[in-house]
């Protein structure tokens, strides 16, 4: 995977940062990237909020993909998005999950699907029913 580059974006918004301790996650990721030989091909940055606050701390892992020639159309107001690469937003991150993300996603090239929740779904919530009793 050394030929692929990634950006790890850690949320430090008010919920992920202050209440759920994402500041410590930054150091965890730094250490795990070093220990697994991934620091050279991975950027580690912050984001203010992903809008998924109740599922934090949230961490986006995005493959950095070079723009294809001719991929952008227009003057910047009507540009088509470039290729997204191997990208996932991981929820409820901690040190153990950070290790899995680096080993499996960044180094292994596989999205770690069991660390991704659907928006607004809490794993301990009862399954909502859409049935209306008449
Ligand atoms: S504070 Fe992290 S998603 Fe909003």
PDB file of C-alpha atoms and ligand atoms in Angstrom:
ATOM      1  CA  UNK A   1       0.000   0.000   0.000  1.00  0.00           C
ATOM      2  CA  UNK A   2       3.034   2.285   0.086  1.00  0.00           C
ATOM      3  CA  UNK A   3       2.084   3.704  -3.314  1.00  0.00           C
ATOM      4  CA  UNK A   4      -1.260   4.892  -1.960  1.00  0.00           C
ATOM      5  CA  UNK A   5      -1.585   8.013   0.144  1.00  0.00           C
ATOM      6  CA  UNK A   6      -4.215   8.740   2.777  1.00  0.00           C
ATOM      7  CA  UNK A   7      -5.470  11.635   4.835  1.00  0.00           C
ATOM      8  CA  UNK A   8      -6.829  10.887   8.300  1.00  0.00           C
ATOM      9  CA  UNK A   9      -9.167  13.632   9.468  1.00  0.00           C
ATOM     10  CA  UNK A  10      -9.967  13.621  13.178  1.00  0.00           C
ATOM     11  CA  UNK A  11     -12.977  15.574  14.402  1.00  0.00           C
ATOM     12  CA  UNK A  12     -12.206  18.011  17.179  1.00  0.00           C
ATOM     13  CA  UNK A  13     -15.634  19.589  17.285  1.00  0.00           C
ATOM     14  CA  UNK A  14     -17.245  20.334  20.629  1.00  0.00           C
ATOM     15  CA  UNK A  15     -18.742  16.882  21.027  1.00  0.00           C
ATOM     16  CA  UNK A  16     -15.929  14.707  19.642  1.00  0.00           C
ATOM     17  CA  UNK A  17     -13.204  16.906  21.073  1.00  0.00           C
ATOM     18  CA  UNK A  18     -14.313  18.151  24.448  1.00  0.00           C
ATOM     19  CA  UNK A  19     -16.767  15.486  25.478  1.00  0.00           C
ATOM     20  CA  UNK A  20     -15.414  12.401  23.750  1.00  0.00           C
ATOM     21  CA  UNK A  21     -11.682  12.976  23.902  1.00  0.00           C
ATOM     22  CA  UNK A  22     -10.622  13.128  20.283  1.00  0.00           C
ATOM     23  CA  UNK A  23      -7.504  15.150  21.177  1.00  0.00           C
ATOM     24  CA  UNK A  24      -5.994  11.960  22.573  1.00  0.00           C
ATOM     25  CA  UNK A  25      -6.938  10.139  19.371  1.00  0.00           C
ATOM     26  CA  UNK A  26      -4.611  12.349  17.381  1.00  0.00           C
ATOM     27  CA  UNK A  27      -1.658  11.110  19.437  1.00  0.00           C
ATOM     28  CA  UNK A  28      -2.899   7.533  19.209  1.00  0.00           C
ATOM     29  CA  UNK A  29      -3.051   7.746  15.424  1.00  0.00           C
ATOM     30  CA  UNK A  30       0.375   9.328  15.269  1.00  0.00           C
ATOM     31  CA  UNK A  31       1.852   6.464  17.305  1.00  0.00           C
ATOM     32  CA  UNK A  32      -0.019   3.731  15.444  1.00  0.00           C
ATOM     33  CA  UNK A  33       0.975   5.158  12.056  1.00  0.00           C
ATOM     34  CA  UNK A  34       4.622   5.228  13.146  1.00  0.00           C
ATOM     35  CA  UNK A  35       4.516   1.730  14.574  1.00  0.00           C
ATOM     36  CA  UNK A  36       2.968   0.331  11.410  1.00  0.00           C
ATOM     37  CA  UNK A  37       5.169   2.093   8.882  1.00  0.00           C
ATOM     38  CA  UNK A  38       2.319   4.227   7.560  1.00  0.00           C
ATOM     39  CA  UNK A  39       3.415   7.711   8.639  1.00  0.00           C
ATOM     40  CA  UNK A  40       5.218   8.467   5.369  1.00  0.00           C
ATOM     41  CA  UNK A  41       2.133   8.011   3.227  1.00  0.00           C
ATOM     42  CA  UNK A  42      -0.509   9.369   5.610  1.00  0.00           C
ATOM     43  CA  UNK A  43      -1.435  12.938   6.564  1.00  0.00           C
ATOM     44  CA  UNK A  44      -3.005  13.533   9.965  1.00  0.00           C
ATOM     45  CA  UNK A  45      -5.277  16.585  10.190  1.00  0.00           C
ATOM     46  CA  UNK A  46      -8.233  18.039  12.117  1.00  0.00           C
ATOM     47  CA  UNK A  47     -11.808  18.826  11.136  1.00  0.00           C
ATOM     48  CA  UNK A  48     -14.220  20.943  13.148  1.00  0.00           C
ATOM     49  CA  UNK A  49     -17.361  18.790  12.803  1.00  0.00           C
ATOM     50  CA  UNK A  50     -18.760  16.098  10.519  1.00  0.00           C
ATOM     51  CA  UNK A  51     -22.336  16.581  11.696  1.00  0.00           C
ATOM     52  CA  UNK A  52     -22.349  13.111  13.276  1.00  0.00           C
ATOM     53  CA  UNK A  53     -21.700  14.318  16.812  1.00  0.00           C
ATOM     54  CA  UNK A  54     -23.628  11.657  18.739  1.00  0.00           C
ATOM     55  CA  UNK A  55     -21.567   8.921  17.058  1.00  0.00           C
ATOM     56  CA  UNK A  56     -18.146  10.383  17.835  1.00  0.00           C
ATOM     57  CA  UNK A  57     -15.350  10.559  18.102  1.00  0.00           C
ATOM     58  CA  UNK A  58     -15.503  10.448  14.324  1.00  0.00           C
ATOM     59  CA  UNK A  59     -12.544   9.982  12.019  1.00  0.00           C
ATOM     60  CA  UNK A  60     -12.581  10.262   8.237  1.00  0.00           C
ATOM     61  CA  UNK A  61     -10.007   8.260   6.304  1.00  0.00           C
ATOM     62  CA  UNK A  62      -9.701   9.401   2.724  1.00  0.00           C
ATOM     63  CA  UNK A  63      -7.402   8.150   0.046  1.00  0.00           C
ATOM     64  CA  UNK A  64      -5.618  10.996  -1.685  1.00  0.00           C
ATOM     65  CA  UNK A  65      -6.233  10.450  -5.352  1.00  0.00           C
ATOM     66  CA  UNK A  66      -4.587  12.576  -7.999  1.00  0.00           C
ATOM     67  CA  UNK A  67      -7.034  14.482 -10.145  1.00  0.00           C
ATOM     68  CA  UNK A  68      -7.464  13.017 -13.563  1.00  0.00           C
ATOM     69  CA  UNK A  69      -6.642  15.337 -16.457  1.00  0.00           C
ATOM     70  CA  UNK A  70      -9.866  16.934 -17.600  1.00  0.00           C
ATOM     71  CA  UNK A  71     -11.770  15.783 -14.480  1.00  0.00           C
ATOM     72  CA  UNK A  72     -12.806  19.299 -13.553  1.00  0.00           C
ATOM     73  CA  UNK A  73     -15.288  21.130 -15.701  1.00  0.00           C
ATOM     74  CA  UNK A  74     -16.022  24.850 -15.609  1.00  0.00           C
ATOM     75  CA  UNK A  75     -14.446  27.714 -13.733  1.00  0.00           C
ATOM     76  CA  UNK A  76     -14.676  26.324 -10.219  1.00  0.00           C
ATOM     77  CA  UNK A  77     -18.371  27.066  -9.755  1.00  0.00           C
ATOM     78  CA  UNK A  78     -19.504  24.044 -11.706  1.00  0.00           C
ATOM     79  CA  UNK A  79     -16.698  21.583 -11.115  1.00  0.00           C
ATOM     80  CA  UNK A  80     -17.283  17.865 -11.172  1.00  0.00           C
ATOM     81  CA  UNK A  81     -15.916  16.008  -8.178  1.00  0.00           C
ATOM     82  CA  UNK A  82     -12.695  14.107  -8.653  1.00  0.00           C
ATOM     83  CA  UNK A  83     -12.209  10.455  -7.807  1.00  0.00           C
ATOM     84  CA  UNK A  84     -12.797   9.699  -4.125  1.00  0.00           C
ATOM     85  CA  UNK A  85     -10.590   6.678  -3.624  1.00  0.00           C
ATOM     86  CA  UNK A  86     -10.893   4.449  -0.590  1.00  0.00           C
ATOM     87  CA  UNK A  87     -12.832   6.649   1.846  1.00  0.00           C
ATOM     88  CA  UNK A  88     -14.774   5.971   5.040  1.00  0.00           C
ATOM     89  CA  UNK A  89     -16.070   7.866   8.076  1.00  0.00           C
ATOM     90  CA  UNK A  90     -15.454   5.798  11.197  1.00  0.00           C
ATOM     91  CA  UNK A  91     -17.466   6.253  14.370  1.00  0.00           C
ATOM     92  CA  UNK A  92     -16.876   5.845  18.111  1.00  0.00           C
ATOM     93  CA  UNK A  93     -13.143   5.709  17.611  1.00  0.00           C
ATOM     94  CA  UNK A  94     -10.738   4.656  20.329  1.00  0.00           C
ATOM     95  CA  UNK A  95      -7.197   3.287  20.418  1.00  0.00           C
ATOM     96  CA  UNK A  96      -8.162  -0.265  19.453  1.00  0.00           C
ATOM     97  CA  UNK A  97     -10.240   0.973  16.538  1.00  0.00           C
ATOM     98  CA  UNK A  98      -7.460   3.323  15.436  1.00  0.00           C
ATOM     99  CA  UNK A  99      -5.097   0.365  15.189  1.00  0.00           C
ATOM    100  CA  UNK A 100      -7.588  -1.567  13.071  1.00  0.00           C
ATOM    101  CA  UNK A 101      -8.138   1.410  10.758  1.00  0.00           C
ATOM    102  CA  UNK A 102      -4.415   1.849  10.156  1.00  0.00           C
ATOM    103  CA  UNK A 103      -3.698  -1.855   9.668  1.00  0.00           C
ATOM    104  CA  UNK A 104      -6.780  -2.747   7.636  1.00  0.00           C
ATOM    105  CA  UNK A 105      -7.667   0.451   5.762  1.00  0.00           C
ATOM    106  CA  UNK A 106      -4.462   2.465   5.370  1.00  0.00           C
ATOM    107  CA  UNK A 107      -2.052  -0.448   5.039  1.00  0.00           C
ATOM    108  CA  UNK A 108      -4.421  -3.193   3.945  1.00  0.00           C
ATOM    109  CA  UNK A 109      -6.619  -1.323   1.479  1.00  0.00           C
ATOM    110  CA  UNK A 110      -9.887  -2.572   2.988  1.00  0.00           C
ATOM    111  CA  UNK A 111     -12.587  -0.426   4.555  1.00  0.00           C
ATOM    112  CA  UNK A 112     -13.333  -1.610   8.113  1.00  0.00           C
ATOM    113  CA  UNK A 113     -17.093  -1.840   7.712  1.00  0.00           C
ATOM    114  CA  UNK A 114     -17.952  -2.879  11.250  1.00  0.00           C
ATOM    115  CA  UNK A 115     -16.596   0.434  12.546  1.00  0.00           C
ATOM    116  CA  UNK A 116     -19.038   2.434  10.404  1.00  0.00           C
ATOM    117  CA  UNK A 117     -22.528   3.282  11.628  1.00  0.00           C
ATOM    118  CA  UNK A 118     -25.416   4.584   9.612  1.00  0.00           C
ATOM    119  CA  UNK A 119     -26.160   8.250  10.366  1.00  0.00           C
ATOM    120  CA  UNK A 120     -28.388   8.716  13.375  1.00  0.00           C
ATOM    121  CA  UNK A 121     -28.297   5.079  14.443  1.00  0.00           C
ATOM    122  CA  UNK A 122     -26.985   4.231  17.864  1.00  0.00           C
ATOM    123  CA  UNK A 123     -26.056   0.558  18.322  1.00  0.00           C
ATOM    124  CA  UNK A 124     -27.780   0.431  21.706  1.00  0.00           C
ATOM    125  CA  UNK A 125     -30.993   2.066  20.542  1.00  0.00           C
ATOM    126  CA  UNK A 126     -34.003  -0.184  20.100  1.00  0.00           C
ATOM    127  CA  UNK A 127     -34.910  -0.785  16.485  1.00  0.00           C
ATOM    128  CA  UNK A 128     -37.355   1.934  15.486  1.00  0.00           C
ATOM    129  CA  UNK A 129     -40.688   0.882  14.159  1.00  0.00           C
ATOM    130  CA  UNK A 130     -42.375   2.738  11.341  1.00  0.00           C
ATOM    131  CA  UNK A 131     -45.589   0.832  11.874  1.00  0.00           C
ATOM    132  CA  UNK A 132     -48.561   2.948  12.835  1.00  0.00           C
ATOM    133  CA  UNK A 133     -51.197   1.303  14.945  1.00  0.00           C
ATOM    134  CA  UNK A 134     -54.673   2.063  13.740  1.00  0.00           C
TER     135      UNK A 134
HETATM  136  S1  LIG B   1     -18.297  17.284  16.947  1.00  0.00           S
HETATM  137 FE1  LIG B   1     -17.514  15.549  15.873  1.00  0.00          FE
HETATM  138  S2  LIG B   1     -19.032  15.176  14.372  1.00  0.00           S
HETATM  139 FE2  LIG B   1     -19.728  16.979  15.382  1.00  0.00          FE
END
